[in-house]
CSV table of N, CA and C in Angstrom, one decimal:
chain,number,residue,atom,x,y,z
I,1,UNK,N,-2.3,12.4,9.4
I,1,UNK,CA,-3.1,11.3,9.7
I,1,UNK,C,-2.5,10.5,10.8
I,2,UNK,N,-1.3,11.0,10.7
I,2,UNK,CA,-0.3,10.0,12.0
I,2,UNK,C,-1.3,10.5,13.6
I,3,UNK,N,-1.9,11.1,13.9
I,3,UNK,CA,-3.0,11.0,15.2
I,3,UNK,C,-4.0,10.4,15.2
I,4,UNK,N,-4.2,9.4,14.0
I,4,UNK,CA,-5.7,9.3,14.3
I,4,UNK,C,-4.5,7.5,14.5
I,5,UNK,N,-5.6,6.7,15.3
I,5,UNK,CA,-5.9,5.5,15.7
I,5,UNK,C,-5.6,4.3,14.6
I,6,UNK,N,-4.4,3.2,14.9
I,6,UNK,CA,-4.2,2.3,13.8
I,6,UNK,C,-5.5,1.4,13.3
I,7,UNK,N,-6.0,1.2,13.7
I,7,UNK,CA,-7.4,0.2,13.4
I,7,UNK,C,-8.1,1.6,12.5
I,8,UNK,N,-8.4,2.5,12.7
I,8,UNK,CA,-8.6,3.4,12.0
I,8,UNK,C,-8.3,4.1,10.3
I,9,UNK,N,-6.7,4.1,10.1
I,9,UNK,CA,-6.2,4.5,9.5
I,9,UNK,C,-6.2,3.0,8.6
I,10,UNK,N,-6.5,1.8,9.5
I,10,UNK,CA,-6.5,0.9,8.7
I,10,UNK,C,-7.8,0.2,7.9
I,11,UNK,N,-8.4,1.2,8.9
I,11,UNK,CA,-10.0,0.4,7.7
I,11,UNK,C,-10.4,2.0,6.7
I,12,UNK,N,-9.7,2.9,6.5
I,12,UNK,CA,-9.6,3.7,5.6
I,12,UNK,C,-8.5,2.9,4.3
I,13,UNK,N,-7.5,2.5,4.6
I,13,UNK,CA,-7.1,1.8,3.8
I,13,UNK,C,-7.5,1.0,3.3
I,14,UNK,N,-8.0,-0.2,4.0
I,14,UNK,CA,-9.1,-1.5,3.6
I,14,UNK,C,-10.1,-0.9,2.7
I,15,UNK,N,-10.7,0.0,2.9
I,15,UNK,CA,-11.8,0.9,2.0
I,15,UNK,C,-11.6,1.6,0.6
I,16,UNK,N,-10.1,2.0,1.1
I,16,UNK,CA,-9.5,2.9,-0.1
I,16,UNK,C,-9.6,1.6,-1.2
I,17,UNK,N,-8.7,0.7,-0.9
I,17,UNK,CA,-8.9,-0.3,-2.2
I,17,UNK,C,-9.7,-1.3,-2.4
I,18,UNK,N,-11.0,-1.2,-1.8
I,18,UNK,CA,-12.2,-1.5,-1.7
I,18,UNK,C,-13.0,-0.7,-3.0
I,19,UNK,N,-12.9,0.4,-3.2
I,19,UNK,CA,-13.1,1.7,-4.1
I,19,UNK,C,-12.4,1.4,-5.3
I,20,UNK,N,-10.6,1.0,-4.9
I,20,UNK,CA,-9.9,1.2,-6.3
I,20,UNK,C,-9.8,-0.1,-7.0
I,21,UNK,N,-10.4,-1.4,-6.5
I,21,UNK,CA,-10.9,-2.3,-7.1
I,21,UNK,C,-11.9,-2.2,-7.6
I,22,UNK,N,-13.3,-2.1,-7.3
I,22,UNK,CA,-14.3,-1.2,-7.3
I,22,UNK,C,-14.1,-0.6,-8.9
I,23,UNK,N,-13.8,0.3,-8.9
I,23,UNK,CA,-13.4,1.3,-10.3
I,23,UNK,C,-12.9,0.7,-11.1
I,24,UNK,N,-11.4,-0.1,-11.1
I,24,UNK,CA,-11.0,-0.3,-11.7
I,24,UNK,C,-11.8,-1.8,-12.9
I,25,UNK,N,-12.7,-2.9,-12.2
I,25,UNK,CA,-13.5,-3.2,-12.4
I,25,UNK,C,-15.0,-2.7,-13.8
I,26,UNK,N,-15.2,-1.7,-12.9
I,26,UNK,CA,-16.2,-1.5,-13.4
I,26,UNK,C,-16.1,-0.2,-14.9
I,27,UNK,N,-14.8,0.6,-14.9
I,27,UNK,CA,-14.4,1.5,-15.3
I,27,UNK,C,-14.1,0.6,-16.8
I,28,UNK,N,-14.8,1.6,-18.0
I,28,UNK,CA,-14.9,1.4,-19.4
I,28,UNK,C,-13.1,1.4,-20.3
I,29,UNK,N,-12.8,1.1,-20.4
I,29,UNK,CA,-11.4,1.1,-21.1
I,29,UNK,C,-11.7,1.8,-22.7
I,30,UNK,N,-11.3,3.5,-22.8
I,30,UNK,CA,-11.6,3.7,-23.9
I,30,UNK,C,-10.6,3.1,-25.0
I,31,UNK,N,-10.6,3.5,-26.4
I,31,UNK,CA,-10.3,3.0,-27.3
I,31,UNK,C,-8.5,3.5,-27.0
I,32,UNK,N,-8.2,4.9,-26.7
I,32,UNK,CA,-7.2,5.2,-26.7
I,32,UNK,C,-5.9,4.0,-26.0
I,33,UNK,N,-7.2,3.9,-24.5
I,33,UNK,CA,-6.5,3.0,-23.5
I,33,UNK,C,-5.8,1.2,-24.0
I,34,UNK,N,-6.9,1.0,-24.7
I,34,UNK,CA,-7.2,-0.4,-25.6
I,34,UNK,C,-5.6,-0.4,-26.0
I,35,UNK,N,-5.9,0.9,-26.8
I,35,UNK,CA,-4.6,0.9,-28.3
I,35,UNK,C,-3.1,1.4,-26.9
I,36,UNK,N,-3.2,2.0,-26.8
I,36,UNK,CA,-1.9,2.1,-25.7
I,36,UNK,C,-1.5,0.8,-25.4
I,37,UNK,N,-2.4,0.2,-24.7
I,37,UNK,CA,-2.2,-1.3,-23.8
I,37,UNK,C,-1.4,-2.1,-25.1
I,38,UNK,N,-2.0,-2.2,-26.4
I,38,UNK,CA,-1.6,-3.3,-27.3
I,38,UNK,C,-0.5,-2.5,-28.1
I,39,UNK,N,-0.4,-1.4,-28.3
I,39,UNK,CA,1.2,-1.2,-28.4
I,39,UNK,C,2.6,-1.6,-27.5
I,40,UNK,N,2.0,-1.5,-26.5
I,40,UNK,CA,3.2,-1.8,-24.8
I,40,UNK,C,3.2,-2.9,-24.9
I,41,UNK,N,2.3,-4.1,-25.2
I,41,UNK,CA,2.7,-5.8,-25.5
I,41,UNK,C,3.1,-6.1,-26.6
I,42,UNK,N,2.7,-5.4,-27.5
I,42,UNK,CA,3.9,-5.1,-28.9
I,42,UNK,C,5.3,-5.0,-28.5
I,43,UNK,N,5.4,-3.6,-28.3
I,43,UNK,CA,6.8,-3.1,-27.9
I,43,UNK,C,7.5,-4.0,-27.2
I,44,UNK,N,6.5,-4.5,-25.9
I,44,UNK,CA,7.2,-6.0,-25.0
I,44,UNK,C,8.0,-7.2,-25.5
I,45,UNK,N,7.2,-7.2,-26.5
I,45,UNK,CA,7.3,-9.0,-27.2
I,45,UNK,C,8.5,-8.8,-28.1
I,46,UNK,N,8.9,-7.5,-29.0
I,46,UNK,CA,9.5,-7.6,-29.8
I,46,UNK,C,11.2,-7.2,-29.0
I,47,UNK,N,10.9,-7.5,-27.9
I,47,UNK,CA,12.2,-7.4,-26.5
I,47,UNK,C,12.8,-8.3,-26.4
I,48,UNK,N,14.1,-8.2,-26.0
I,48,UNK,CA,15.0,-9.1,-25.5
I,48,UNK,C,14.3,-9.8,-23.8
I,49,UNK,N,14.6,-10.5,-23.4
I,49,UNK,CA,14.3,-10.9,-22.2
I,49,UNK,C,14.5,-10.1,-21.0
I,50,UNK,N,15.8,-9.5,-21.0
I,50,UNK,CA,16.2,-8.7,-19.7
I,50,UNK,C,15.7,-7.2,-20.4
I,51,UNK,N,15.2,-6.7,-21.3
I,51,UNK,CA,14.4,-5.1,-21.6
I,51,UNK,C,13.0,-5.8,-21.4
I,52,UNK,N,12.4,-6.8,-21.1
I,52,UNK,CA,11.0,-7.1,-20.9
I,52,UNK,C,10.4,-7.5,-19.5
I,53,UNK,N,11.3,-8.0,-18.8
I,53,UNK,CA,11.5,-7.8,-17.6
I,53,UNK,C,11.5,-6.6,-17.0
I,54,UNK,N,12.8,-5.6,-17.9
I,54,UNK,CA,12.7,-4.0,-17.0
I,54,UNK,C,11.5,-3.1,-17.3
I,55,UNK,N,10.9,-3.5,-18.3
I,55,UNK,CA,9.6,-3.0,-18.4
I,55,UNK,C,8.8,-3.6,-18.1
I,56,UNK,N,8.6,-4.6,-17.3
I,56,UNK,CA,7.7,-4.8,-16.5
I,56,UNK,C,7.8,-4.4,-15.3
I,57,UNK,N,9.1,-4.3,-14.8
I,57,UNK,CA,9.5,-4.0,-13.0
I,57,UNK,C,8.9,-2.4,-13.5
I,58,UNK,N,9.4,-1.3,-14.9
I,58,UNK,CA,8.9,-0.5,-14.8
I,58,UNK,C,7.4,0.1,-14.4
I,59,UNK,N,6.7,-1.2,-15.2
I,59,UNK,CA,4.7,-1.2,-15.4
I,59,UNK,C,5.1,-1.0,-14.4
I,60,UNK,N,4.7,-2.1,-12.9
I,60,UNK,CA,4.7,-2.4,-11.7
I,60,UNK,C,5.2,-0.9,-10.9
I,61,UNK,N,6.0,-0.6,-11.1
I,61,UNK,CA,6.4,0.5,-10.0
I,61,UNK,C,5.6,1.6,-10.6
I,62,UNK,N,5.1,1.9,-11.4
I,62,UNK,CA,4.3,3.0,-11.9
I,62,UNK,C,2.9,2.6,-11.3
I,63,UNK,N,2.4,1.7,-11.4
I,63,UNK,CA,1.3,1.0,-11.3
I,63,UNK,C,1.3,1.4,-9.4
I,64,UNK,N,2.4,0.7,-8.7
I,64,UNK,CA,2.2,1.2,-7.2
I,64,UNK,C,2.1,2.5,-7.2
I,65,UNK,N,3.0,3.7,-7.9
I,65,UNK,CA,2.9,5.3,-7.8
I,65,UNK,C,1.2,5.6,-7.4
I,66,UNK,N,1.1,4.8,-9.0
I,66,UNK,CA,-0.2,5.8,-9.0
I,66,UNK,C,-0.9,5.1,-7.7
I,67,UNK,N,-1.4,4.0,-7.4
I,67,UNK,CA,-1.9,3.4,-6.0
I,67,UNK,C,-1.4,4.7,-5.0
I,68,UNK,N,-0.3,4.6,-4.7
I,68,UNK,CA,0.2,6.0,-3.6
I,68,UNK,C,-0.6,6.6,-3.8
I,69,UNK,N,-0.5,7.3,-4.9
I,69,UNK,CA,-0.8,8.7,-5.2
I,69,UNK,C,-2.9,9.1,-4.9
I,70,UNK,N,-3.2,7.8,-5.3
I,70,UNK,CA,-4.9,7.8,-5.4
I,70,UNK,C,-5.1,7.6,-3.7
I,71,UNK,N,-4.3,6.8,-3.2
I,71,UNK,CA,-4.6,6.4,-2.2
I,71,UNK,C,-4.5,7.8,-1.1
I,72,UNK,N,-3.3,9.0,-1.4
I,72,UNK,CA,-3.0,9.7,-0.8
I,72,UNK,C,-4.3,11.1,-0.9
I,73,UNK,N,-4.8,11.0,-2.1
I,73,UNK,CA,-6.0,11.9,-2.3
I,73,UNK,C,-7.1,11.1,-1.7
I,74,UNK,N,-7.3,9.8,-1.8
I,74,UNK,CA,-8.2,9.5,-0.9
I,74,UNK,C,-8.5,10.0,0.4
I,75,UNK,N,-7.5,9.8,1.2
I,75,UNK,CA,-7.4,9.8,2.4
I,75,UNK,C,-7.2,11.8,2.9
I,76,UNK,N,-6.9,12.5,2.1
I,76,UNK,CA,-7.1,13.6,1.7
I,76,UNK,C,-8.3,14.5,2.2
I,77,UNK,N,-9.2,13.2,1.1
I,77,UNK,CA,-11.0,13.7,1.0
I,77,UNK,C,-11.4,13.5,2.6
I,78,UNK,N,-11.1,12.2,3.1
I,78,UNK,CA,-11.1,11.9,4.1
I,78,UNK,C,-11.4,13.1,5.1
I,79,UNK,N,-10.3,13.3,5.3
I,79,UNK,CA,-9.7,14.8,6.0
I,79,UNK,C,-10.6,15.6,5.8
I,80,UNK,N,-10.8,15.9,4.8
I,80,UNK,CA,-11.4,17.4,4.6
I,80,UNK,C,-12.9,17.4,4.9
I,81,UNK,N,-13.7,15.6,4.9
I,81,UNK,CA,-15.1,15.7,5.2
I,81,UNK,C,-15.1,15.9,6.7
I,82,UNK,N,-14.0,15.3,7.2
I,82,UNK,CA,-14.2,15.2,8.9
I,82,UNK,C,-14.0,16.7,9.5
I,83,UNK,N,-13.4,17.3,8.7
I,83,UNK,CA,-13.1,18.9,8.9
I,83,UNK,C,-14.5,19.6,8.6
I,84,UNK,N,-15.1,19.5,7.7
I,84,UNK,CA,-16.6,19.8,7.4
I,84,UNK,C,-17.4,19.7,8.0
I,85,UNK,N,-17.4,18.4,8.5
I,85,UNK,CA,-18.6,18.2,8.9
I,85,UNK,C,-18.9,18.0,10.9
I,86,UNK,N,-17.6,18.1,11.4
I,86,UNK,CA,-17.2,18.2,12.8
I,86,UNK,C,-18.1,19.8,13.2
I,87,UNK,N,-17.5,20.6,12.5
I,87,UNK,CA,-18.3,21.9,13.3
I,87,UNK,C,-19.8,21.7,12.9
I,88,UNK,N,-20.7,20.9,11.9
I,88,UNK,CA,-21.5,20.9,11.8
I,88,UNK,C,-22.6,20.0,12.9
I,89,UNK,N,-21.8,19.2,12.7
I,89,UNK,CA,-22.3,17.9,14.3
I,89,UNK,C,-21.9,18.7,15.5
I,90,UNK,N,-21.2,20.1,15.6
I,90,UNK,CA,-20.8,21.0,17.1
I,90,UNK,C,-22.1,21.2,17.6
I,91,UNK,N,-22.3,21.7,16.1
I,91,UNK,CA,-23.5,22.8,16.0
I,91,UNK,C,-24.6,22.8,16.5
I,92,UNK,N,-25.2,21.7,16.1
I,92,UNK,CA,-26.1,20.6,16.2
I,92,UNK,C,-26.7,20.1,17.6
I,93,UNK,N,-25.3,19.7,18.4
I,93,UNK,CA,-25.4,19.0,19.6
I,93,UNK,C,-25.5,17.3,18.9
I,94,UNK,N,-25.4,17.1,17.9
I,94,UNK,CA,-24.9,15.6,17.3
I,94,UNK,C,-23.9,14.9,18.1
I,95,UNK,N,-22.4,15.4,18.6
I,95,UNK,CA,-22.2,14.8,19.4
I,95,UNK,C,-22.1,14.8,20.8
């Protein structure tokens, strides 16, 4: 993606978490997720100060991974529509 245009690569970004706000929002929190969550503030609380803190810096840096990682499949799909659909607009005379 390093050839395509900064204003470009940046309103793909702007959009990507446009989407992962979006979801995250609107996305149902099953029961498992619920109970996960309220064990981990369990486990937190019954912490010394400096192991609740490292599990927090932990949450947080997991929490960015997965952002990477969603963000890097986004931009992924990206690619592969513009790859699709380029010879199809050839075809065409679209552009």
């Amino acid at each position: 993606m390093s050839d395509w245009p900064d204003w470009f690569q940046e309103a793909l970004r702007q959009r990507f978490y446009q989407l992962e706000l979006a979801s995250e929002q609107q996305a149902p929190s099953s029961p498992e997720d619920k109970n996960l969550f309220t064990q981990m503030e369990q486990f937190k609380i019954n912490q010394n100060e400096d192991i609740q803190r490292l599990l927090s810096e932990w949450e947080e840096a997991i929490g960015y991974q997965l952002s990477q990682d969603k963000q890097s499949i986004y931009m992924e799909g990206v690619k592969d529509g513009i790859r699709l659909i380029l010879p199809v607009m050839h075809s065409t005379n679209i552009l």
